[in-house]
Amino acid sequence: MNKSRNERSRKPQAFWLFFPAASLLATIAVPLSVWAVWSGTGFPAGLLGAGHGHELIFGFALALIAGYTLGPQLASVLYPLFGLWLAARLSWIFFPDTLIAQLLGPAFALLLAWHVAPRFNAAKKWRNRMVGPLILLICLLAVAFWLSAEQGILNFSWLPGPFKLMHSAITGLLLLMTFMGGRIIAPAVAGTLEKKGIPLEARVQPRIEGMLIVVLGCAVFLVAFPIANAVTGSLLVIGSGLITLRALRWKLWLCPERPDLLVLGVGYLWLAVGAAAIGLALLRETALAPALHLITIGALGTLSTSVMLRLAWQRSYRKPPAAGEVFPIAAILSGSAISRFFAGESPFAEPSLLWLSASLWALAYLWVTARLCILGQHAHNRRK
């Protein structure tokens, strides 16, 4: 057993590599995407139009998934995988029309799925087994995005368009964050309350979790097809209500001494707000872009920064991050999400709101990037 532990400790941890890189990409990509349109230069070309969402979902979000799920890996596996991710990002941002740029992203997504998805096959309960297929689906959507964008050449005209596939990928992330967020928050809250002599009966809440998997899982597929907007919108509104109910039953307000859990709870409630906003937009047949950004900025931003800092602090100092570490970032990202939402369907008609949103987002992730590098160096020094 000691030999196994020593071998595991010698393997590099994926999150120390992928988390800072993902944060740096988030810091740079969003302001650059606004600049590419606002300046009229169209540079960098890979962040125009659907390319902006492509990098945040299939670049940033997949890097987060890699960092969180790969765990300790052999250097011969981890570094080539990271190199492939980095090459895919650089080629897509600067040379999106080249064949190499269009192939590297799907190649990374498929290789990541090959390493990660089988890890969840050993689970006994169907709710636990769905993580692997869901990650696989999000990775396959990276391939579908490429095929859809090249349908004139490859004759895949039956696929939904790139923007519709983006909507499916964002809804898939909504479901993944709902599931993984619950599995992080529930045991942590229960353990905190037990130390105070307060029992928490509603932990994972398997019935609500199962309903969320079914409801949001159906929405992942249906959101790509406008003919099903009424059904998809209804499912997302129902999902929002279930997410809210689940979060309230955790009684997070009883954990004021754990700011990291409070911020995770805020991120979880952003999932509910975003799901409701998307659902109502579908039912009213209004633009989806403002509502979608409540998921990608409010929920993904808050949850990802919280999880990255929480894991880094636990590995570096064996304790959760302090309030001064997480509260300001959550507030900044909330400001970014609200600013982008009110910028509306045509954000460049309100460039001040759009630039405010992009600047706040970049500020939050720049801080997280710096903190991850510092915490990573401290953890490295401790292991010497």
mmCIF file of C-alpha atoms in Angstrom:
data_model
loop_
_atom_site.group_PDB
_atom_site.id
_atom_site.type_symbol
_atom_site.label_atom_id
_atom_site.label_comp_id
_atom_site.label_asym_id
_atom_site.label_seq_id
_atom_site.Cartn_x
_atom_site.Cartn_y
_atom_site.Cartn_z
ATOM 1 C CA MET A 1 0.000 0.000 0.000
ATOM 2 C CA ASN A 2 2.824 2.429 0.852
ATOM 3 C CA LYS A 3 4.470 1.672 -2.506
ATOM 4 C CA SER A 4 1.211 2.431 -4.283
ATOM 5 C CA ARG A 5 0.869 5.742 -2.417
ATOM 6 C CA ASN A 6 4.440 6.727 -3.239
ATOM 7 C CA GLU A 7 3.942 5.942 -6.918
ATOM 8 C CA ARG A 8 0.722 7.986 -6.929
ATOM 9 C CA SER A 9 2.428 10.922 -5.217
ATOM 10 C CA ARG A 10 5.175 10.933 -7.849
ATOM 11 C CA LYS A 11 2.686 11.278 -10.674
ATOM 12 C CA PRO A 12 1.944 14.897 -11.585
ATOM 13 C CA GLN A 13 -1.538 16.085 -10.684
ATOM 14 C CA ALA A 14 -3.559 17.132 -13.719
ATOM 15 C CA PHE A 15 -5.216 20.088 -11.991
ATOM 16 C CA TRP A 16 -1.915 21.856 -11.277
ATOM 17 C CA LEU A 17 -1.376 21.959 -15.046
ATOM 18 C CA PHE A 18 -4.861 22.387 -16.505
ATOM 19 C CA PHE A 19 -6.398 24.760 -13.941
ATOM 20 C CA PRO A 20 -3.923 27.659 -14.327
ATOM 21 C CA ALA A 21 -3.944 27.192 -18.118
ATOM 22 C CA ALA A 22 -7.747 27.226 -18.216
ATOM 23 C CA SER A 23 -7.836 30.350 -16.037
ATOM 24 C CA LEU A 24 -5.303 32.117 -18.250
ATOM 25 C CA LEU A 25 -7.311 31.206 -21.356
ATOM 26 C CA ALA A 26 -10.454 32.619 -19.727
ATOM 27 C CA THR A 27 -8.574 35.799 -18.802
ATOM 28 C CA ILE A 28 -7.402 36.410 -22.361
ATOM 29 C CA ALA A 29 -10.126 34.995 -24.597
ATOM 30 C CA VAL A 30 -13.135 37.050 -23.508
ATOM 31 C CA PRO A 31 -11.608 40.557 -23.829
ATOM 32 C CA LEU A 32 -9.976 39.501 -27.117
ATOM 33 C CA SER A 33 -13.303 38.274 -28.472
ATOM 34 C CA VAL A 34 -14.910 41.644 -27.699
ATOM 35 C CA TRP A 35 -11.947 43.473 -29.211
ATOM 36 C CA ALA A 36 -12.081 41.380 -32.397
ATOM 37 C CA VAL A 37 -15.579 42.698 -33.159
ATOM 38 C CA TRP A 38 -15.505 46.145 -31.540
ATOM 39 C CA SER A 39 -12.236 47.194 -33.186
ATOM 40 C CA GLY A 40 -13.347 46.095 -36.644
ATOM 41 C CA THR A 41 -10.048 44.265 -37.163
ATOM 42 C CA GLY A 42 -11.532 40.778 -36.892
ATOM 43 C CA PHE A 43 -8.407 39.687 -35.008
ATOM 44 C CA PRO A 44 -8.045 37.125 -33.609
ATOM 45 C CA ALA A 45 -10.306 35.410 -36.119
ATOM 46 C CA GLY A 46 -10.906 32.334 -33.978
ATOM 47 C CA LEU A 47 -12.818 34.349 -31.372
ATOM 48 C CA LEU A 48 -15.368 35.828 -33.762
ATOM 49 C CA GLY A 49 -18.975 34.616 -33.811
ATOM 50 C CA ALA A 50 -19.354 31.034 -32.673
ATOM 51 C CA GLY A 51 -15.579 30.814 -32.171
ATOM 52 C CA HIS A 52 -15.895 32.767 -28.915
ATOM 53 C CA GLY A 53 -18.249 30.156 -27.473
ATOM 54 C CA HIS A 54 -16.164 27.362 -28.974
ATOM 55 C CA GLU A 55 -13.118 28.354 -26.925
ATOM 56 C CA LEU A 56 -15.022 28.837 -23.686
ATOM 57 C CA ILE A 57 -16.789 25.480 -23.948
ATOM 58 C CA PHE A 58 -14.411 23.175 -25.828
ATOM 59 C CA GLY A 59 -11.255 24.917 -24.641
ATOM 60 C CA PHE A 60 -11.856 26.367 -21.177
ATOM 61 C CA ALA A 61 -14.577 24.025 -19.883
ATOM 62 C CA LEU A 62 -12.907 20.855 -21.217
ATOM 63 C CA ALA A 63 -9.667 21.928 -19.518
ATOM 64 C CA LEU A 64 -11.596 22.247 -16.247
ATOM 65 C CA ILE A 65 -13.034 18.759 -16.755
ATOM 66 C CA ALA A 66 -9.544 17.418 -17.494
ATOM 67 C CA GLY A 67 -8.057 19.031 -14.411
ATOM 68 C CA TYR A 68 -10.815 17.826 -12.105
ATOM 69 C CA THR A 69 -11.264 14.266 -13.374
ATOM 70 C CA LEU A 70 -7.848 13.043 -14.582
ATOM 71 C CA GLY A 71 -6.214 13.069 -11.144
ATOM 72 C CA PRO A 72 -2.566 11.925 -10.901
ATOM 73 C CA GLN A 73 -1.277 10.773 -14.273
ATOM 74 C CA LEU A 74 1.943 9.468 -15.740
ATOM 75 C CA ALA A 75 3.966 12.299 -17.231
ATOM 76 C CA SER A 76 3.963 10.408 -20.533
ATOM 77 C CA VAL A 77 0.156 10.698 -20.575
ATOM 78 C CA LEU A 78 -0.458 14.093 -18.979
ATOM 79 C CA TYR A 79 2.048 16.300 -20.793
ATOM 80 C CA PRO A 80 1.232 15.154 -24.351
ATOM 81 C CA LEU A 81 -2.484 15.574 -23.551
ATOM 82 C CA PHE A 82 -1.853 19.073 -22.262
ATOM 83 C CA GLY A 83 0.334 19.849 -25.266
ATOM 84 C CA LEU A 84 -2.479 18.771 -27.566
ATOM 85 C CA TRP A 85 -4.909 21.059 -25.700
ATOM 86 C CA LEU A 86 -2.491 23.992 -25.936
ATOM 87 C CA ALA A 87 -1.832 23.430 -29.645
ATOM 88 C CA ALA A 88 -5.573 23.222 -30.268
ATOM 89 C CA ARG A 89 -6.172 26.516 -28.485
ATOM 90 C CA LEU A 90 -3.415 28.452 -30.257
ATOM 91 C CA SER A 91 -4.272 27.109 -33.697
ATOM 92 C CA TRP A 92 -8.002 27.787 -33.277
ATOM 93 C CA ILE A 93 -7.611 31.317 -31.893
ATOM 94 C CA PHE A 94 -5.179 32.502 -34.562
ATOM 95 C CA PHE A 95 -5.768 30.191 -37.546
ATOM 96 C CA PRO A 96 -9.327 28.827 -37.221
ATOM 97 C CA ASP A 97 -9.763 28.146 -40.949
ATOM 98 C CA THR A 98 -6.813 25.789 -41.210
ATOM 99 C CA LEU A 99 -7.303 22.032 -41.226
ATOM 100 C CA ILE A 100 -4.908 21.552 -38.313
ATOM 101 C CA ALA A 101 -6.945 23.949 -36.136
ATOM 102 C CA GLN A 102 -10.172 22.172 -36.989
ATOM 103 C CA LEU A 103 -8.721 18.740 -36.219
ATOM 104 C CA LEU A 104 -6.727 19.388 -33.036
ATOM 105 C CA GLY A 105 -9.717 20.470 -30.927
ATOM 106 C CA PRO A 106 -11.828 17.363 -31.660
ATOM 107 C CA ALA A 107 -8.707 15.217 -31.243
ATOM 108 C CA PHE A 108 -8.139 16.569 -27.732
ATOM 109 C CA ALA A 109 -11.818 16.140 -26.852
ATOM 110 C CA LEU A 110 -11.840 12.506 -28.002
ATOM 111 C CA LEU A 111 -8.570 11.696 -26.238
ATOM 112 C CA LEU A 112 -9.839 13.293 -23.033
ATOM 113 C CA ALA A 113 -13.066 11.278 -23.240
ATOM 114 C CA TRP A 114 -11.044 8.100 -23.786
ATOM 115 C CA HIS A 115 -9.097 8.737 -20.576
ATOM 116 C CA VAL A 116 -11.937 10.056 -18.414
ATOM 117 C CA ALA A 117 -15.254 8.442 -19.366
ATOM 118 C CA PRO A 118 -14.334 4.822 -18.407
ATOM 119 C CA ARG A 119 -13.493 5.958 -14.856
ATOM 120 C CA PHE A 120 -17.211 6.206 -14.054
ATOM 121 C CA ASN A 121 -18.234 2.816 -15.483
ATOM 122 C CA ALA A 122 -17.573 0.992 -12.208
ATOM 123 C CA ALA A 123 -20.288 2.936 -10.373
ATOM 124 C CA LYS A 124 -23.256 0.800 -9.310
ATOM 125 C CA LYS A 125 -26.021 3.404 -9.256
ATOM 126 C CA TRP A 126 -27.301 4.697 -12.572
ATOM 127 C CA ARG A 127 -27.084 8.272 -11.337
ATOM 128 C CA ASN A 128 -23.345 7.900 -10.769
ATOM 129 C CA ARG A 129 -22.775 6.134 -14.073
ATOM 130 C CA MET A 130 -24.210 9.030 -16.071
ATOM 131 C CA VAL A 131 -21.148 11.249 -15.520
ATOM 132 C CA GLY A 132 -18.992 9.314 -17.985
ATOM 133 C CA PRO A 133 -21.539 9.379 -20.827
ATOM 134 C CA LEU A 134 -22.259 13.070 -20.176
ATOM 135 C CA ILE A 135 -18.576 14.006 -20.396
ATOM 136 C CA LEU A 136 -18.342 11.866 -23.520
ATOM 137 C CA LEU A 137 -21.328 13.692 -25.010
ATOM 138 C CA ILE A 138 -19.783 17.124 -24.362
ATOM 139 C CA CYS A 139 -16.543 15.929 -25.966
ATOM 140 C CA LEU A 140 -18.420 14.510 -28.962
ATOM 141 C CA LEU A 141 -20.174 17.851 -29.401
ATOM 142 C CA ALA A 142 -16.722 19.313 -30.128
ATOM 143 C CA VAL A 143 -16.511 16.883 -33.048
ATOM 144 C CA ALA A 144 -20.096 17.651 -34.096
ATOM 145 C CA PHE A 145 -19.305 21.382 -34.032
ATOM 146 C CA TRP A 146 -16.479 20.827 -36.523
ATOM 147 C CA LEU A 147 -18.622 18.631 -38.761
ATOM 148 C CA SER A 148 -21.465 21.147 -38.661
ATOM 149 C CA ALA A 149 -19.180 24.061 -39.505
ATOM 150 C CA GLU A 150 -17.828 22.105 -42.485
ATOM 151 C CA GLN A 151 -21.132 20.615 -43.621
ATOM 152 C CA GLY A 152 -20.858 22.235 -47.038
ATOM 153 C CA ILE A 153 -17.678 20.230 -47.655
ATOM 154 C CA LEU A 154 -18.333 17.066 -45.664
ATOM 155 C CA ASN A 155 -22.049 16.798 -46.433
ATOM 156 C CA PHE A 156 -23.264 16.691 -42.817
ATOM 157 C CA SER A 157 -26.192 18.971 -43.553
ATOM 158 C CA TRP A 158 -28.444 16.916 -41.267
ATOM 159 C CA LEU A 159 -26.562 18.221 -38.205
ATOM 160 C CA PRO A 160 -27.866 21.269 -36.324
ATOM 161 C CA GLY A 161 -25.863 24.453 -36.907
ATOM 162 C CA PRO A 162 -22.829 25.407 -34.782
ATOM 163 C CA PHE A 163 -24.803 27.801 -32.578
ATOM 164 C CA LYS A 164 -27.456 25.162 -31.863
ATOM 165 C CA LEU A 165 -24.738 22.687 -30.941
ATOM 166 C CA MET A 166 -23.343 25.347 -28.613
ATOM 167 C CA HIS A 167 -26.724 25.521 -26.927
ATOM 168 C CA SER A 168 -26.660 21.742 -26.432
ATOM 169 C CA ALA A 169 -23.128 21.905 -25.028
ATOM 170 C CA ILE A 170 -24.066 24.685 -22.583
ATOM 171 C CA THR A 171 -27.115 22.705 -21.445
ATOM 172 C CA GLY A 172 -24.846 19.675 -21.044
ATOM 173 C CA LEU A 173 -22.546 21.762 -18.861
ATOM 174 C CA LEU A 174 -25.601 22.876 -16.897
ATOM 175 C CA LEU A 175 -26.422 19.241 -16.153
ATOM 176 C CA LEU A 176 -22.799 18.327 -15.387
ATOM 177 C CA MET A 177 -22.390 21.269 -12.993
ATOM 178 C CA THR A 178 -25.719 20.440 -11.354
ATOM 179 C CA PHE A 179 -24.571 16.882 -10.709
ATOM 180 C CA MET A 180 -20.937 17.517 -9.766
ATOM 181 C CA GLY A 181 -21.791 20.622 -7.747
ATOM 182 C CA GLY A 182 -24.273 18.630 -5.695
ATOM 183 C CA ARG A 183 -21.721 15.900 -5.048
ATOM 184 C CA ILE A 184 -19.240 18.500 -3.774
ATOM 185 C CA ILE A 185 -21.623 20.649 -1.721
ATOM 186 C CA ALA A 186 -23.811 18.013 -0.041
ATOM 187 C CA PRO A 187 -21.139 16.035 1.888
ATOM 188 C CA ALA A 188 -19.201 19.193 2.772
ATOM 189 C CA VAL A 189 -22.282 20.878 4.250
ATOM 190 C CA ALA A 190 -23.301 17.704 6.083
ATOM 191 C CA GLY A 191 -19.836 17.353 7.613
ATOM 192 C CA THR A 192 -19.746 21.016 8.670
ATOM 193 C CA LEU A 193 -23.176 20.848 10.297
ATOM 194 C CA GLU A 194 -22.445 17.549 12.053
ATOM 195 C CA LYS A 195 -19.485 19.178 13.819
ATOM 196 C CA LYS A 196 -21.985 21.736 15.170
ATOM 197 C CA GLY A 197 -24.444 19.036 16.248
ATOM 198 C CA ILE A 198 -26.935 19.849 13.468
ATOM 199 C CA PRO A 199 -28.099 16.803 11.479
ATOM 200 C CA LEU A 200 -28.703 17.288 7.746
ATOM 201 C CA GLU A 201 -31.217 14.841 6.376
ATOM 202 C CA ALA A 202 -31.286 16.249 2.841
ATOM 203 C CA ARG A 203 -27.845 15.448 1.465
ATOM 204 C CA VAL A 204 -27.480 14.147 -2.105
ATOM 205 C CA GLN A 205 -31.299 14.013 -2.400
ATOM 206 C CA PRO A 206 -31.349 11.091 -4.883
ATOM 207 C CA ARG A 207 -34.951 11.597 -6.028
ATOM 208 C CA ILE A 208 -34.402 15.242 -6.936
ATOM 209 C CA GLU A 209 -31.035 14.391 -8.476
ATOM 210 C CA GLY A 210 -32.621 11.650 -10.570
ATOM 211 C CA MET A 211 -35.359 13.986 -11.780
ATOM 212 C CA LEU A 212 -32.767 16.607 -12.679
ATOM 213 C CA ILE A 213 -30.791 14.088 -14.725
ATOM 214 C CA VAL A 214 -33.907 13.092 -16.682
ATOM 215 C CA VAL A 215 -35.300 16.613 -17.131
ATOM 216 C CA LEU A 216 -32.048 18.336 -18.046
ATOM 217 C CA GLY A 217 -30.803 15.321 -19.996
ATOM 218 C CA CYS A 218 -33.807 15.603 -22.305
ATOM 219 C CA ALA A 219 -33.206 19.345 -22.628
ATOM 220 C CA VAL A 220 -29.618 18.736 -23.774
ATOM 221 C CA PHE A 221 -30.899 17.013 -26.924
ATOM 222 C CA LEU A 222 -34.064 19.019 -27.524
ATOM 223 C CA VAL A 223 -32.505 22.488 -27.238
ATOM 224 C CA ALA A 224 -30.787 22.014 -30.613
ATOM 225 C CA PHE A 225 -34.154 21.719 -32.374
ATOM 226 C CA PRO A 226 -36.321 24.876 -32.505
ATOM 227 C CA ILE A 227 -39.472 22.836 -33.163
ATOM 228 C CA ALA A 228 -39.227 21.561 -29.565
ATOM 229 C CA ASN A 229 -38.758 24.993 -27.951
ATOM 230 C CA ALA A 230 -41.978 24.816 -25.908
ATOM 231 C CA VAL A 231 -41.076 21.413 -24.457
ATOM 232 C CA THR A 232 -37.417 22.357 -23.881
ATOM 233 C CA GLY A 233 -38.378 25.628 -22.209
ATOM 234 C CA SER A 234 -40.802 23.868 -19.878
ATOM 235 C CA LEU A 235 -38.170 21.277 -18.949
ATOM 236 C CA LEU A 236 -35.617 23.966 -18.118
ATOM 237 C CA VAL A 237 -38.087 25.906 -15.952
ATOM 238 C CA ILE A 238 -38.902 22.683 -14.073
ATOM 239 C CA GLY A 239 -35.172 21.990 -13.740
ATOM 240 C CA SER A 240 -34.652 25.466 -12.305
ATOM 241 C CA GLY A 241 -37.252 24.816 -9.633
ATOM 242 C CA LEU A 242 -35.654 21.476 -8.710
ATOM 243 C CA ILE A 243 -32.179 23.035 -8.481
ATOM 244 C CA THR A 244 -33.510 25.787 -6.204
ATOM 245 C CA LEU A 245 -35.344 23.312 -3.966
ATOM 246 C CA ARG A 246 -32.259 21.138 -3.678
ATOM 247 C CA ALA A 247 -30.040 24.088 -2.766
ATOM 248 C CA LEU A 248 -32.467 25.384 -0.125
ATOM 249 C CA ARG A 249 -32.656 21.961 1.542
ATOM 250 C CA TRP A 250 -28.885 22.050 2.140
ATOM 251 C CA LYS A 251 -29.385 24.967 4.595
ATOM 252 C CA LEU A 252 -26.147 26.634 3.579
ATOM 253 C CA TRP A 253 -27.001 29.686 5.684
ATOM 254 C CA LEU A 254 -26.099 27.573 8.725
ATOM 255 C CA CYS A 255 -22.451 27.445 7.551
ATOM 256 C CA PRO A 256 -21.284 31.093 7.848
ATOM 257 C CA GLU A 257 -17.826 29.893 8.905
ATOM 258 C CA ARG A 258 -17.332 28.205 5.504
ATOM 259 C CA PRO A 259 -17.203 30.961 2.876
ATOM 260 C CA ASP A 260 -16.056 28.457 0.253
ATOM 261 C CA LEU A 261 -19.337 26.546 0.655
ATOM 262 C CA LEU A 262 -21.412 29.721 0.598
ATOM 263 C CA VAL A 263 -19.833 30.723 -2.712
ATOM 264 C CA LEU A 264 -20.410 27.241 -4.133
ATOM 265 C CA GLY A 265 -24.037 27.691 -3.114
ATOM 266 C CA VAL A 266 -24.156 31.010 -4.995
ATOM 267 C CA GLY A 267 -22.777 29.279 -8.071
ATOM 268 C CA TYR A 268 -25.379 26.538 -7.705
ATOM 269 C CA LEU A 269 -28.179 29.104 -7.547
ATOM 270 C CA TRP A 270 -26.788 30.726 -10.713
ATOM 271 C CA LEU A 271 -27.566 27.378 -12.373
ATOM 272 C CA ALA A 272 -31.196 27.794 -11.333
ATOM 273 C CA VAL A 273 -31.346 31.405 -12.512
ATOM 274 C CA GLY A 274 -29.743 30.527 -15.835
ATOM 275 C CA ALA A 275 -31.977 27.504 -16.450
ATOM 276 C CA ALA A 276 -35.088 29.579 -15.730
ATOM 277 C CA ALA A 277 -33.925 32.425 -17.983
ATOM 278 C CA ILE A 278 -33.153 30.073 -20.893
ATOM 279 C CA GLY A 279 -36.450 28.257 -20.409
ATOM 280 C CA LEU A 280 -38.462 31.484 -20.411
ATOM 281 C CA ALA A 281 -36.582 32.746 -23.473
ATOM 282 C CA LEU A 282 -37.481 29.550 -25.328
ATOM 283 C CA LEU A 283 -41.127 29.775 -24.262
ATOM 284 C CA ARG A 284 -41.337 33.429 -25.285
ATOM 285 C CA GLU A 285 -39.283 32.827 -28.441
ATOM 286 C CA THR A 286 -36.851 35.616 -27.572
ATOM 287 C CA ALA A 287 -33.063 35.691 -27.967
ATOM 288 C CA LEU A 288 -31.154 33.063 -25.982
ATOM 289 C CA ALA A 289 -27.752 34.765 -25.834
ATOM 290 C CA PRO A 290 -28.343 36.905 -22.700
ATOM 291 C CA ALA A 291 -29.782 33.951 -20.765
ATOM 292 C CA LEU A 292 -27.052 31.550 -21.894
ATOM 293 C CA HIS A 293 -24.426 33.873 -20.447
ATOM 294 C CA LEU A 294 -26.018 33.512 -17.011
ATOM 295 C CA ILE A 295 -24.866 29.889 -17.208
ATOM 296 C CA THR A 296 -21.468 30.464 -18.826
ATOM 297 C CA ILE A 297 -20.530 33.500 -16.714
ATOM 298 C CA GLY A 298 -22.605 33.328 -13.535
ATOM 299 C CA ALA A 299 -22.704 29.573 -12.914
ATOM 300 C CA LEU A 300 -19.623 28.261 -14.720
ATOM 301 C CA GLY A 301 -17.542 31.236 -13.625
ATOM 302 C CA THR A 302 -18.496 31.077 -9.945
ATOM 303 C CA LEU A 303 -18.368 27.286 -9.647
ATOM 304 C CA SER A 304 -15.130 26.863 -11.589
ATOM 305 C CA THR A 305 -13.197 29.523 -9.668
ATOM 306 C CA SER A 306 -14.550 28.187 -6.363
ATOM 307 C CA VAL A 307 -13.647 24.574 -7.135
ATOM 308 C CA MET A 308 -10.185 25.453 -8.451
ATOM 309 C CA LEU A 309 -9.273 27.584 -5.437
ATOM 310 C CA ARG A 310 -10.811 25.139 -2.983
ATOM 311 C CA LEU A 311 -8.834 22.203 -4.361
ATOM 312 C CA ALA A 312 -5.618 24.225 -4.579
ATOM 313 C CA TRP A 313 -5.939 25.466 -0.981
ATOM 314 C CA GLN A 314 -6.669 21.973 0.291
ATOM 315 C CA ARG A 315 -3.556 20.592 -1.404
ATOM 316 C CA SER A 316 -1.338 23.520 -0.403
ATOM 317 C CA TYR A 317 -2.475 24.385 3.138
ATOM 318 C CA ARG A 318 -4.882 21.562 4.041
ATOM 319 C CA LYS A 319 -7.700 24.038 4.627
ATOM 320 C CA PRO A 320 -10.423 25.775 2.581
ATOM 321 C CA PRO A 321 -9.855 29.283 1.199
ATOM 322 C CA ALA A 322 -10.726 32.262 3.376
ATOM 323 C CA ALA A 323 -13.577 34.696 2.760
ATOM 324 C CA GLY A 324 -11.223 37.310 1.330
ATOM 325 C CA GLU A 325 -10.171 34.794 -1.312
ATOM 326 C CA VAL A 326 -13.578 33.741 -2.614
ATOM 327 C CA PHE A 327 -16.160 36.439 -1.848
ATOM 328 C CA PRO A 328 -14.607 39.172 -4.029
ATOM 329 C CA ILE A 329 -14.264 36.798 -6.991
ATOM 330 C CA ALA A 330 -17.883 35.678 -6.677
ATOM 331 C CA ALA A 331 -19.024 39.312 -6.506
ATOM 332 C CA ILE A 332 -16.935 40.274 -9.551
ATOM 333 C CA LEU A 333 -18.292 37.361 -11.599
ATOM 334 C CA SER A 334 -21.863 38.160 -10.559
ATOM 335 C CA GLY A 335 -21.297 41.702 -11.807
ATOM 336 C CA SER A 336 -19.953 40.293 -15.061
ATOM 337 C CA ALA A 337 -22.976 38.020 -15.556
ATOM 338 C CA ILE A 338 -25.493 40.768 -14.792
ATOM 339 C CA SER A 339 -23.722 43.256 -17.068
ATOM 340 C CA ARG A 340 -23.705 40.796 -19.972
ATOM 341 C CA PHE A 341 -27.360 39.914 -19.416
ATOM 342 C CA PHE A 342 -28.446 43.548 -19.566
ATOM 343 C CA ALA A 343 -26.278 44.149 -22.637
ATOM 344 C CA GLY A 344 -28.982 42.118 -24.375
ATOM 345 C CA GLU A 345 -29.195 40.360 -27.707
ATOM 346 C CA SER A 346 -27.090 42.991 -29.498
ATOM 347 C CA PRO A 347 -24.354 43.703 -26.950
ATOM 348 C CA PHE A 348 -22.342 45.978 -29.226
ATOM 349 C CA ALA A 349 -25.265 48.385 -29.136
ATOM 350 C CA GLU A 350 -24.342 48.748 -25.443
ATOM 351 C CA PRO A 351 -20.529 48.474 -25.623
ATOM 352 C CA SER A 352 -20.012 49.925 -22.156
ATOM 353 C CA LEU A 353 -21.953 47.063 -20.558
ATOM 354 C CA LEU A 354 -20.201 44.510 -22.734
ATOM 355 C CA TRP A 355 -16.741 45.848 -21.926
ATOM 356 C CA LEU A 356 -17.652 46.011 -18.248
ATOM 357 C CA SER A 357 -18.684 42.364 -18.318
ATOM 358 C CA ALA A 358 -15.548 41.272 -20.182
ATOM 359 C CA SER A 359 -13.272 43.310 -17.909
ATOM 360 C CA LEU A 360 -14.798 41.933 -14.715
ATOM 361 C CA TRP A 361 -14.536 38.375 -16.037
ATOM 362 C CA ALA A 362 -10.881 38.887 -17.005
ATOM 363 C CA LEU A 363 -10.079 40.480 -13.632
ATOM 364 C CA ALA A 364 -11.546 37.509 -11.736
ATOM 365 C CA TYR A 365 -9.649 34.923 -13.739
ATOM 366 C CA LEU A 366 -6.412 36.882 -13.724
ATOM 367 C CA TRP A 367 -6.567 36.823 -9.926
ATOM 368 C CA VAL A 368 -7.360 33.089 -9.918
ATOM 369 C CA THR A 369 -4.488 32.380 -12.333
ATOM 370 C CA ALA A 370 -2.032 34.204 -10.080
ATOM 371 C CA ARG A 371 -3.319 32.492 -6.938
ATOM 372 C CA LEU A 372 -3.158 29.036 -8.521
ATOM 373 C CA CYS A 373 0.454 29.600 -9.541
ATOM 374 C CA ILE A 374 1.391 30.771 -6.030
ATOM 375 C CA LEU A 375 -0.486 27.913 -4.346
ATOM 376 C CA GLY A 376 1.019 25.424 -6.758
ATOM 377 C CA GLN A 377 4.532 26.617 -5.932
ATOM 378 C CA HIS A 378 3.802 26.313 -2.203
ATOM 379 C CA ALA A 379 2.496 22.770 -2.662
ATOM 380 C CA HIS A 380 5.614 21.890 -4.675
ATOM 381 C CA ASN A 381 7.895 23.239 -1.949
ATOM 382 C CA ARG A 382 6.041 21.208 0.685
ATOM 383 C CA ARG A 383 6.659 17.983 -1.226
ATOM 384 C CA LYS A 384 10.432 18.542 -1.344
#
